Short mmCIF file of C-alpha atoms in Angstrom, two decimals:
data_model
loop_
_atom_site.label_atom_id
_atom_site.label_comp_id
_atom_site.label_asym_id
_atom_site.label_seq_id
_atom_site.Cartn_x
_atom_site.Cartn_y
_atom_site.Cartn_z
CA MET W 185 151.11 -86.72 111.56
CA LYS W 186 152.79 -83.82 109.80
CA LYS W 187 151.37 -81.90 106.89
CA ASP W 188 153.43 -78.84 106.09
CA THR W 189 155.01 -78.39 102.68
CA ASP W 190 157.51 -75.88 104.07
CA GLN W 191 158.85 -78.56 106.44
CA VAL W 192 159.18 -80.95 103.50
CA ASP W 193 161.70 -78.57 101.95
CA LYS W 194 163.65 -78.12 105.21
CA ILE W 195 163.96 -81.77 106.28
CA SER W 196 167.23 -83.56 105.56
CA PHE W 197 166.52 -86.82 103.73
CA GLU W 198 169.09 -89.56 104.02
CA ASP W 199 167.50 -91.42 101.15
CA PHE W 200 167.76 -89.55 97.86
CA SER W 201 164.68 -91.38 96.43
CA THR W 202 162.38 -89.36 98.69
CA GLU W 203 163.72 -86.07 97.38
CA ALA W 204 163.35 -87.35 93.82
CA ILE W 205 159.72 -88.33 94.46
CA ILE W 206 158.81 -84.94 95.92
CA ASN W 207 160.57 -83.05 93.14
CA ALA W 208 158.91 -85.16 90.45
CA LEU W 209 155.47 -84.36 91.88
CA GLY W 210 156.25 -80.67 92.25
CA ASN W 211 155.85 -80.71 96.06
CA PRO W 212 152.01 -80.52 95.99
CA PRO W 213 150.10 -79.31 99.08
CA ASP W 214 148.36 -82.67 99.57
CA LEU W 215 151.62 -84.65 99.66
CA THR W 216 151.96 -85.72 103.30
CA TYR W 217 154.70 -87.52 105.21
CA HIS W 218 155.20 -88.94 108.68
CA GLU W 219 158.69 -89.42 110.04
CA PHE W 220 159.68 -92.15 112.51
CA ALA W 221 162.18 -89.82 114.20
CA ASN W 222 162.06 -91.26 117.74
CA HIS W 223 161.40 -94.92 116.94
CA PRO W 224 164.05 -97.16 118.54
CA HIS W 225 164.15 -99.77 115.75
CA ILE W 226 163.07 -98.04 112.52
CA GLN W 227 164.39 -94.85 110.97
CA GLY W 228 162.44 -93.58 108.01
CA HIS W 229 159.07 -92.16 107.06
CA CYS W 230 155.88 -92.85 105.14
CA LEU W 231 154.75 -90.76 102.18
CA PHE W 232 151.27 -90.46 100.65
CA ILE W 233 148.85 -88.07 98.95
CA GLU W 234 146.17 -87.42 101.54
CA THR W 235 143.40 -86.62 99.03
CA LEU W 236 143.69 -90.12 97.53
CA VAL W 237 144.08 -92.33 100.61
CA ASP W 238 142.04 -93.51 103.57
CA LYS W 239 143.86 -91.76 106.41
CA ASN W 240 142.12 -93.93 109.01
CA LYS W 241 143.88 -96.99 107.58
CA ILE W 242 147.24 -95.21 107.74
CA GLU W 243 146.75 -94.05 111.33
CA ASP W 244 144.96 -97.10 112.76
CA ILE W 245 146.87 -99.85 110.96
CA ILE W 246 150.23 -98.75 109.56
CA LEU W 247 151.44 -96.12 112.02
CA ARG W 248 149.99 -97.90 115.06
CA PHE W 249 151.67 -101.16 114.07
CA ILE W 250 155.02 -99.46 113.56
CA SER W 251 154.83 -97.55 116.84
CA GLU W 252 153.47 -100.37 119.01
CA GLY W 253 153.72 -103.71 117.31
CA ILE W 254 157.36 -103.95 116.24
CA ALA W 255 160.21 -104.94 118.53
CA ALA W 256 163.88 -105.64 117.97
CA ALA W 257 163.50 -109.29 118.90
CA ASP W 258 161.00 -109.79 116.08
CA GLN W 259 163.32 -108.59 113.36
CA GLU W 260 164.92 -111.80 112.10
CA MET W 261 164.64 -110.58 108.50
CA ASP W 262 165.11 -107.39 106.51
CA THR W 263 162.98 -104.51 107.81
CA ILE W 264 161.03 -104.04 104.55
CA ALA W 265 160.38 -107.79 104.25
CA TYR W 266 159.30 -107.91 107.90
CA LEU W 267 156.86 -105.00 107.51
CA LYS W 268 155.49 -106.45 104.29
CA TYR W 269 154.82 -109.73 106.06
CA LYS W 270 153.41 -108.31 109.29
CA ILE W 271 151.39 -105.16 108.45
CA PRO W 272 147.75 -106.23 108.02
CA ILE W 273 147.17 -104.62 104.60
CA ALA W 274 145.83 -106.88 101.85
CA SER W 275 147.94 -105.46 99.01
CA SER W 276 151.60 -104.68 99.63
CA THR W 277 154.57 -104.78 97.26
CA SER W 278 158.26 -103.93 97.29
CA ILE W 279 159.47 -101.48 94.64
CA VAL W 280 162.84 -100.06 93.74
CA ASP W 281 162.37 -97.55 90.91
CA LEU W 282 161.13 -93.97 90.89
CA SER W 283 158.41 -94.44 88.25
CA ALA W 284 156.75 -97.19 90.33
CA CYS W 285 156.81 -94.90 93.38
CA LEU W 286 155.14 -92.07 91.49
CA GLU W 287 152.57 -94.39 89.95
CA GLY W 288 151.76 -95.83 93.36
CA LEU W 289 151.32 -92.44 95.02
CA LEU W 290 149.02 -91.23 92.25
CA ASP W 291 147.04 -94.46 92.57
CA GLY W 292 146.31 -93.89 96.26
CA LYS W 293 149.07 -95.95 97.84
CA CYS W 294 151.31 -95.22 100.85
CA LEU W 295 155.10 -95.54 100.60
CA LEU W 296 157.15 -96.74 103.56
CA ILE W 297 160.74 -95.55 103.09
CA ILE W 298 163.24 -97.06 105.53
CA HIS W 299 166.70 -95.49 105.71
CA GLY W 300 169.38 -97.92 104.66
CA SER W 301 166.99 -100.23 102.79
CA ALA W 302 167.32 -100.77 99.06
CA GLU W 303 163.55 -101.22 98.61
CA ILE W 304 160.43 -99.17 99.30
CA LEU W 305 157.26 -100.80 100.65
CA GLN W 306 154.06 -99.81 98.85
CA LEU W 307 150.76 -100.35 100.72
CA ASP W 308 147.33 -100.02 99.12
CA VAL W 309 145.23 -97.64 101.25
CA ALA W 310 143.34 -95.91 98.45
CA MET W 311 140.07 -94.14 99.21
CA SER W 312 137.26 -94.95 96.79
CA TYR W 313 135.25 -91.91 95.66
CA HIS W 314 132.02 -92.87 93.90
CA ARG W 315 128.29 -92.39 94.13
CA ALA W 316 125.94 -95.13 95.27
CA ILE W 317 124.31 -97.55 92.86
CA ASP W 318 121.24 -95.79 91.48
CA LYS W 319 118.46 -96.31 88.95
CA PRO W 320 119.22 -96.03 85.22
CA GLU W 321 118.63 -92.54 83.83
CA THR W 322 118.48 -93.17 80.07
CA GLU W 323 117.31 -96.81 79.99
CA ALA W 324 114.44 -96.87 82.44
CA THR W 325 112.05 -99.84 82.40
CA VAL W 326 108.89 -100.77 84.28
CA ARG W 327 109.81 -104.40 84.81
CA GLY W 328 113.22 -105.85 85.48
CA PRO W 329 116.26 -104.78 87.58
CA HIS W 330 116.67 -101.13 88.51
CA GLU W 331 120.44 -101.02 89.01
CA ALA W 332 122.86 -98.92 87.00
CA TYR W 333 126.62 -98.66 86.81
CA ASN W 334 128.39 -95.83 88.59
CA GLU W 335 131.81 -94.29 87.96
CA ASP W 336 133.72 -96.83 90.09
CA LEU W 337 135.30 -99.59 88.02
CA ALA W 338 135.33 -102.10 90.90
CA THR W 339 131.60 -101.58 91.46
CA SER W 340 130.88 -102.12 87.76
CA ILE W 341 132.89 -105.35 87.75
CA GLY W 342 131.07 -106.50 90.89
CA LEU W 343 127.65 -105.87 89.31
CA LEU W 344 128.65 -108.04 86.36
CA ARG W 345 130.06 -110.81 88.54
CA LYS W 346 126.83 -110.86 90.55
CA ARG W 347 124.91 -111.75 87.38
CA ILE W 348 127.40 -114.07 85.68
CA ARG W 349 128.98 -116.49 88.17
CA SER W 350 131.02 -118.35 85.61
CA THR W 351 134.68 -119.30 85.66
CA ASP W 352 134.74 -118.43 81.94
CA LEU W 353 134.17 -114.72 82.60
CA ARG W 354 137.37 -112.91 81.69
CA PHE W 355 138.56 -109.40 82.62
CA GLU W 356 141.61 -107.92 80.88
CA GLN W 357 142.86 -104.58 82.20
CA LEU W 358 144.80 -102.06 80.12
CA ILE W 359 146.15 -98.63 81.06
CA ILE W 360 145.36 -96.02 78.38
CA GLY W 361 146.27 -92.32 78.29
CA THR W 362 149.71 -90.86 78.96
CA LYS W 363 148.30 -88.20 81.31
CA THR W 364 145.20 -89.83 82.82
CA GLU W 365 146.49 -93.45 82.86
CA THR W 366 142.89 -94.64 82.82
CA ARG W 367 142.09 -98.26 83.58
CA VAL W 368 140.19 -99.87 80.72
CA VAL W 369 138.82 -103.40 81.17
CA ILE W 370 137.79 -105.77 78.37
CA VAL W 371 135.15 -108.27 79.48
CA TYR W 372 134.06 -111.42 77.64
CA LEU W 373 133.07 -115.05 78.15
CA GLU W 374 135.95 -117.19 76.99
CA GLU W 375 133.78 -120.13 75.88
CA LEU W 376 131.50 -117.93 73.75
CA ALA W 377 133.30 -114.85 72.41
CA PRO W 378 134.98 -115.42 69.01
CA ILE W 379 138.76 -115.44 69.40
CA ASP W 380 139.37 -113.20 66.39
CA ILE W 381 136.96 -110.53 67.65
CA VAL W 382 138.53 -110.60 71.13
CA HIS W 383 141.97 -110.17 69.55
CA GLU W 384 140.67 -107.31 67.40
CA PHE W 385 139.23 -105.52 70.44
CA ARG W 386 142.47 -105.99 72.36
CA SER W 387 144.71 -104.84 69.53
CA ARG W 388 142.62 -101.75 68.74
CA ILE W 389 142.57 -100.63 72.36
CA LYS W 390 146.28 -101.33 72.83
CA SER W 391 147.07 -99.27 69.73
CA ILE W 392 145.34 -96.17 71.11
CA GLU W 393 147.78 -93.28 71.40
CA THR W 394 146.29 -90.41 73.35
CA ASP W 395 146.96 -88.32 76.42
CA SER W 396 143.55 -88.81 78.06
CA ILE W 397 140.63 -91.21 78.35
CA LEU W 398 137.80 -89.76 80.45
CA ASP W 399 134.79 -91.76 79.24
CA THR W 400 133.79 -94.76 77.14
CA SER W 401 132.95 -92.33 74.33
CA TYR W 402 136.69 -91.70 73.92
CA ILE W 403 137.27 -95.44 73.40
CA GLU W 404 134.32 -95.74 71.02
CA ASP W 405 135.61 -92.91 68.85
CA LEU W 406 139.08 -94.45 68.67
CA ILE W 407 138.25 -98.13 68.00
CA ALA W 408 135.01 -98.04 65.97
CA ASP W 409 135.24 -99.25 62.37
CA LYS W 410 133.94 -95.90 61.11
CA THR W 411 133.04 -92.64 62.85
CA PHE W 412 131.76 -90.22 60.20
CA ILE W 413 128.50 -92.11 59.69
CA PRO W 414 124.94 -91.26 60.75
CA ILE W 415 124.57 -94.20 63.13
CA PRO W 416 126.85 -95.73 65.81
CA LEU W 417 128.55 -99.06 65.22
CA MET W 418 128.85 -99.77 68.94
CA MET W 419 126.29 -99.64 71.71
CA LYS W 420 126.53 -98.04 75.15
CA SER W 421 124.52 -99.07 78.19
CA GLU W 422 124.37 -98.11 81.85
CA ARG W 423 122.51 -101.28 82.87
CA PRO W 424 124.41 -104.34 84.19
CA ASP W 425 121.59 -106.70 83.10
CA VAL W 426 121.84 -105.44 79.50
CA THR W 427 125.61 -105.86 79.36
CA ALA W 428 125.33 -109.29 80.99
CA SER W 429 122.82 -110.39 78.34
CA HIS W 430 125.20 -109.26 75.58
CA LEU W 431 128.07 -111.15 77.19
CA LEU W 432 125.88 -114.26 77.22
CA GLU W 433 125.38 -113.80 73.46
CA GLY W 434 129.14 -113.87 72.83
CA ARG W 435 129.80 -110.12 72.58
CA ILE W 436 132.57 -108.09 74.23
CA ILE W 437 132.14 -105.35 76.84
CA VAL W 438 134.52 -102.47 77.57
CA LEU W 439 134.43 -100.78 80.99
CA VAL W 440 136.28 -97.52 81.70
CA ASP W 441 137.19 -96.29 85.15
CA GLY W 442 135.31 -93.06 85.80
CA SER W 443 132.49 -93.75 83.33
CA PRO W 444 129.02 -95.13 84.20
CA LEU W 445 128.54 -96.48 80.66
CA ALA W 446 129.69 -99.81 79.25
CA LEU W 447 130.68 -100.15 75.60
CA ILE W 448 129.23 -103.14 73.73
CA GLY W 449 130.37 -104.63 70.45
CA PRO W 450 129.99 -105.91 67.87
CA VAL W 451 126.37 -104.89 67.31
CA THR W 452 123.90 -104.85 64.43
CA PHE W 453 121.29 -102.33 63.34
CA PHE W 454 118.33 -104.26 64.76
CA GLN W 455 119.82 -104.55 68.23
CA PHE W 456 119.31 -100.81 68.74
CA PHE W 457 115.56 -101.49 68.78
CA SER W 458 115.85 -104.06 71.56
CA SER W 459 114.80 -102.99 75.04
CA PRO W 460 115.73 -104.77 78.30
CA GLU W 461 112.04 -105.01 79.08
CA ASP W 462 111.47 -107.24 76.03
CA TYR W 463 112.92 -110.15 77.97
CA TYR W 464 110.86 -109.45 81.09
CA GLN W 465 107.49 -109.39 79.24
CA ARG W 466 105.38 -112.03 77.54
CA THR W 467 106.66 -112.82 74.07
CA ASP W 468 103.56 -111.59 72.23
CA ILE W 469 103.65 -108.23 74.03
CA ALA W 470 107.42 -107.94 73.51
CA THR W 471 107.04 -108.60 69.76
CA PHE W 472 104.26 -106.01 69.51
CA MET W 473 106.38 -103.37 71.29
CA LEU W 474 109.37 -104.24 69.11
CA TRP W 475 107.40 -103.47 65.95
CA ILE W 476 106.09 -100.28 67.55
CA ARG W 477 109.72 -99.18 67.78
CA PHE W 478 110.38 -100.09 64.14
CA ILE W 479 107.35 -98.04 63.04
CA SER W 480 108.35 -95.15 65.32
CA PHE W 481 111.80 -95.10 63.72
CA LEU W 482 110.23 -94.77 60.26
CA LEU W 483 107.86 -92.05 61.48
CA ALA W 484 110.70 -90.10 63.12
CA ILE W 485 112.83 -89.90 59.98
CA PHE W 486 110.19 -89.80 57.21
CA VAL W 487 107.14 -87.82 58.43
CA PRO W 488 108.61 -84.28 58.06
CA ALA W 489 110.14 -85.20 54.69
CA LEU W 490 106.85 -86.65 53.44
CA TYR W 491 104.99 -83.52 54.53
CA ILE W 492 107.43 -81.32 52.60
CA ALA W 493 107.33 -83.54 49.49
CA VAL W 494 103.54 -83.85 49.36
CA THR W 495 102.73 -80.19 50.06
CA THR W 496 105.42 -78.94 47.64
CA PHE W 497 105.53 -81.38 44.70
CA GLN W 498 103.00 -84.21 44.95
CA GLN W 499 99.80 -82.49 46.07
CA GLY W 500 97.77 -84.84 43.86
CA LEU W 501 98.51 -87.76 46.17
CA LEU W 502 96.37 -86.23 48.92
CA PRO W 503 92.59 -86.70 49.11
CA PRO W 504 90.81 -83.54 47.96
CA SER W 505 89.28 -82.82 51.36
CA LEU W 506 92.68 -83.13 53.13
CA LEU W 507 94.37 -81.04 50.43
CA VAL W 508 91.80 -78.27 50.88
CA SER W 509 92.23 -78.39 54.66
CA ILE W 510 96.02 -78.11 54.47
CA ALA W 511 95.82 -75.36 51.85
CA ALA W 512 93.42 -73.39 54.07
CA GLN W 513 95.79 -73.75 57.04
CA ARG W 514 98.77 -72.65 54.99
CA GLU W 515 97.00 -69.59 53.62
CA GLY W 516 98.83 -66.59 55.01
CA VAL W 517 101.92 -68.58 56.09
CA PRO W 518 104.85 -66.57 54.67
CA PHE W 519 107.28 -69.50 54.36
CA PRO W 520 107.41 -72.50 52.04
CA SER W 521 106.95 -75.96 53.58
CA PHE W 522 110.68 -76.62 53.75
CA VAL W 523 111.44 -73.44 55.72
CA GLU W 524 108.39 -73.99 57.90
CA ALA W 525 109.46 -77.55 58.75
CA PHE W 526 113.05 -76.55 59.49
CA LEU W 527 111.89 -73.62 61.62
CA MET W 528 109.64 -75.78 63.79
CA ALA W 529 112.13 -78.65 64.01
CA GLY W 530 114.90 -76.22 64.98
CA ILE W 531 112.78 -74.61 67.69
CA PHE W 532 111.96 -78.03 69.08
CA GLU W 533 115.66 -78.96 69.15
CA ILE W 534 116.40 -75.78 71.11
CA LEU W 535 113.61 -76.57 73.58
CA ARG W 536 114.85 -80.13 74.00
CA GLU W 537 118.42 -79.02 74.69
CA ALA W 538 117.23 -76.33 77.10
CA GLY W 539 115.16 -78.90 78.96
CA LEU W 540 118.18 -81.20 79.27
CA ARG W 541 120.69 -78.58 80.42
CA MET W 542 118.54 -76.66 82.89
CA PRO W 543 117.76 -77.90 86.42
CA ARG W 544 115.28 -80.77 86.34
CA ILE W 545 112.24 -78.89 87.66
CA ALA W 546 112.85 -75.82 85.50
CA GLY W 547 113.63 -78.04 82.50
CA GLN W 548 110.24 -79.74 82.66
CA ALA W 549 108.51 -76.38 82.87
CA ILE W 550 110.47 -75.07 79.87
CA SER W 551 109.51 -78.11 77.77
CA ILE W 552 105.80 -77.84 78.61
CA VAL W 553 105.66 -74.07 78.12
CA GLY W 554 107.62 -74.28 74.88
CA ALA W 555 105.52 -77.08 73.42
CA LEU W 556 102.14 -75.61 74.32
CA VAL W 557 102.53 -71.85 74.38
CA LEU W 558 105.03 -71.33 71.56
CA GLY W 559 103.28 -73.82 69.26
CA GLU W 560 99.88 -72.24 69.77
CA ALA W 561 101.29 -68.73 69.46
CA ALA W 562 103.10 -69.59 66.22
CA VAL W 563 99.88 -70.93 64.67
CA GLN W 564 97.82 -67.92 65.74
CA ALA W 565 100.49 -65.54 64.45
CA GLY W 566 100.37 -67.23 61.06
CA LEU W 567 104.04 -68.20 61.08
CA VAL W 568 103.34 -71.94 60.73
CA SER W 569 100.33 -74.08 59.98
CA ALA W 570 98.54 -76.29 62.48
CA ALA W 571 99.40 -79.33 60.36
CA MET W 572 103.09 -78.53 60.71
CA VAL W 573 102.78 -78.45 64.51
CA ILE W 574 101.17 -81.91 64.38
CA VAL W 575 103.95 -83.21 62.14
CA VAL W 576 106.68 -81.95 64.47
CA ALA W 577 104.87 -83.32 67.52
CA VAL W 578 104.47 -86.78 65.96
CA THR W 579 108.12 -86.77 64.89
CA ALA W 580 109.35 -85.73 68.34
CA ILE W 581 107.25 -88.33 70.17
CA ALA W 582 108.31 -91.08 67.77
CA GLY W 583 111.96 -90.10 68.22
CA PHE W 584 111.75 -90.65 71.97
CA VAL W 585 110.58 -94.25 71.52
CA ALA W 586 114.12 -95.45 70.68
CA PRO W 587 115.38 -97.41 73.73
CA ASN W 588 119.00 -96.42 73.03
CA TYR W 589 119.80 -92.73 73.57
CA ASN W 590 122.63 -92.52 71.04
CA PHE W 591 120.50 -94.21 68.41
CA GLY W 592 117.78 -91.63 69.03
CA LEU W 593 120.29 -88.88 68.29
CA SER W 594 121.19 -90.59 65.01
CA GLN W 595 117.55 -90.55 63.96
CA ARG W 596 117.58 -86.75 64.04
CA PHE W 597 120.51 -86.64 61.57
CA LEU W 598 118.63 -88.88 59.13
CA GLN W 599 115.47 -86.83 59.59
CA TYR W 600 117.14 -83.59 58.48
CA SER W 601 118.86 -85.33 55.58
CA TYR W 602 115.56 -86.58 54.18
CA MET W 603 113.97 -83.15 54.69
CA VAL W 604 116.66 -81.58 52.49
CA LEU W 605 116.18 -84.24 49.79
CA ALA W 606 112.40 -83.81 49.87
CA SER W 607 112.69 -80.04 49.47
CA PHE W 608 114.60 -80.48 46.17
CA LEU W 609 113.28 -83.69 44.63
CA GLY W 610 110.10 -84.54 46.50
CA LEU W 611 109.20 -88.23 46.89
CA PHE W 612 111.88 -89.18 44.36
CA GLY W 613 114.52 -87.60 46.61
CA ILE W 614 113.18 -89.50 49.63
CA LEU W 615 113.28 -92.75 47.64
CA CYS W 616 116.85 -92.11 46.50
CA GLY W 617 117.91 -91.23 50.05
CA ALA W 618 116.30 -94.37 51.47
CA LEU W 619 118.00 -96.55 48.85
CA PHE W 620 121.38 -94.94 49.55
CA THR W 621 120.88 -95.41 53.31
CA ILE W 622 120.09 -99.11 52.93
CA VAL W 623 123.08 -99.70 50.65
CA HIS W 624 125.35 -97.76 53.01
CA PHE W 625 124.15 -99.68 56.08
CA ALA W 626 124.59 -102.98 54.20
CA SER W 627 128.23 -102.08 53.52
CA LEU W 628 129.03 -101.41 57.18
CA LYS W 629 130.56 -103.91 59.57
CA SER W 630 131.04 -103.85 63.31
CA PHE W 631 134.23 -105.78 64.11
CA GLY W 632 133.62 -108.03 61.13
CA ILE W 633 129.89 -108.60 61.76
CA PRO W 634 127.61 -107.27 58.94
CA PHE W 635 125.63 -104.33 60.29
CA LEU W 636 122.30 -105.39 58.73
CA ALA W 637 122.55 -109.05 59.81
CA PRO W 638 120.44 -111.19 59.90
CA ILE W 639 118.60 -109.47 57.01
CA ALA W 640 121.68 -108.83 54.86
CA PRO W 641 123.09 -111.43 54.76
CA THR W 642 119.88 -113.37 55.32
CA ILE W 643 120.00 -115.72 58.32
CA ILE W 644 116.39 -116.78 58.82
CA SER W 645 117.15 -118.80 61.96
CA ASP W 646 118.24 -115.58 63.72
CA TRP W 647 115.01 -113.72 62.98
CA LYS W 648 113.34 -115.30 66.02
CA ASP W 649 115.31 -113.05 68.37
CA VAL W 650 115.59 -109.97 66.13
CA LEU W 651 112.34 -109.35 64.26
CA MET W 652 110.22 -111.13 66.88
CA ARG W 653 110.46 -112.44 70.41
CA VAL W 654 109.93 -116.16 70.92
CA PRO W 655 109.69 -118.07 74.22
CA ARG W 656 112.98 -118.79 75.93
CA SER W 657 112.38 -122.50 75.48
CA LYS W 658 112.69 -122.00 71.70
CA LEU W 659 116.06 -120.26 71.94
CA LYS W 660 118.18 -123.40 72.02
CA THR W 661 121.02 -122.11 69.85
CA TYR W 662 123.09 -118.95 69.81
CA PRO W 663 122.57 -116.50 66.91
CA ARG W 664 124.70 -117.56 63.95
CA MET W 665 125.56 -113.95 63.12
CA ASN W 666 127.45 -113.64 66.45
CA ARG W 667 129.86 -116.43 65.43
CA THR W 668 129.98 -117.76 68.99
CA ARG W 669 132.40 -120.58 69.76
CA ARG W 670 129.54 -122.70 71.07
CA LYS W 671 126.40 -123.33 69.01
CA ASN W 672 123.96 -124.70 71.61
CA ARG W 673 122.88 -122.85 74.74
CA PHE W 674 122.52 -125.96 76.87
#
């Protein structure tokens, strides 16, 4: 097998298409060819990009068959048609245009170019580069499956098929991105997913005009109903069991080649509080943990704002003993409550980002040292009060309770917004902000589904799987808010 780009320039090609292919690719160093110069029956060569193909398949199957397995007596048909029929490669096609040749090479295929033939044989010998199936990183659970998607699209599809063995499971592939030509797959259950929502997903993705798609976040940003809002209108998950459960509720999944995250839609506000473990626990425990998450969400966004409002404007709401204690702690602190809260919250954000970006072992050490040493030193130096350290600690811990990582990031945006309102208007500002947030969320829709359903609009029958967990035997119908094509589960 030859691999010398200088020889590629010197060789005399009888077929002009080969020269056109090499010139279109810019004669890269990994473009490799093998010429059948001394073969008695075939004159031509094969062309491939060695960094994208399985060279063992080319050497052991294609080249060995051509050199040993073909004889003149066997050729009762056109050479290309004969090779297509005889070479033991699962996927082989005949192509005639330059764009198809280039697309095939860049997709990990080998081209067999036979002099005098009007067609080129394209054989699929692509090498798959991906990591092994591992445990979920951002959606870990104690009970339940411990598999996560990886960056290989075929593996992701296989993990879904393993869980849903239905003939109604549909996969629609689209190619998005003029430069990356990324494969994007829309997944849904035909008997459940609403037709209008499937059409809306398909049309939005088809209408994307961009040069690159490298992750599901690109798709989310381009097809979501709104983007400049404090909370996502689509959900992302790295767990096949989570995406399978959403498919079985009539929702649509988007998989992107090269991304370990699946995009889920449409979703509602309350689904961000749902954890995969809720369906692997007893219903009473799952309901209790669900309400713990609701309370943690309120603590994460309101506790710093309430501290600022009470210590700045509404001191009379505190019991006298607590007011005296906080006043004693704040004596000597040079900053007002608002600056103190923003200072501590900002330091914690820096520590959290440093812990995420640094190597895992060093990141854990940074987080522990920052939380313990810096907090204690700040109190002893009189820069912040001990009560403020407690407030920030409670807020940080409550923020980590959110089972969805992107939703946890959204909580931080709301937290700072309420802190600003509390610093100017106290409890009245918090009340106005909360009212505006509720009205804004009620006005949002995710692919036509109201974001606050089943609370606004009120669908009491759907509360059993949103505000509480009931036994599976009681879930005999699909949620009305999902507008599934079938009403009964059985």
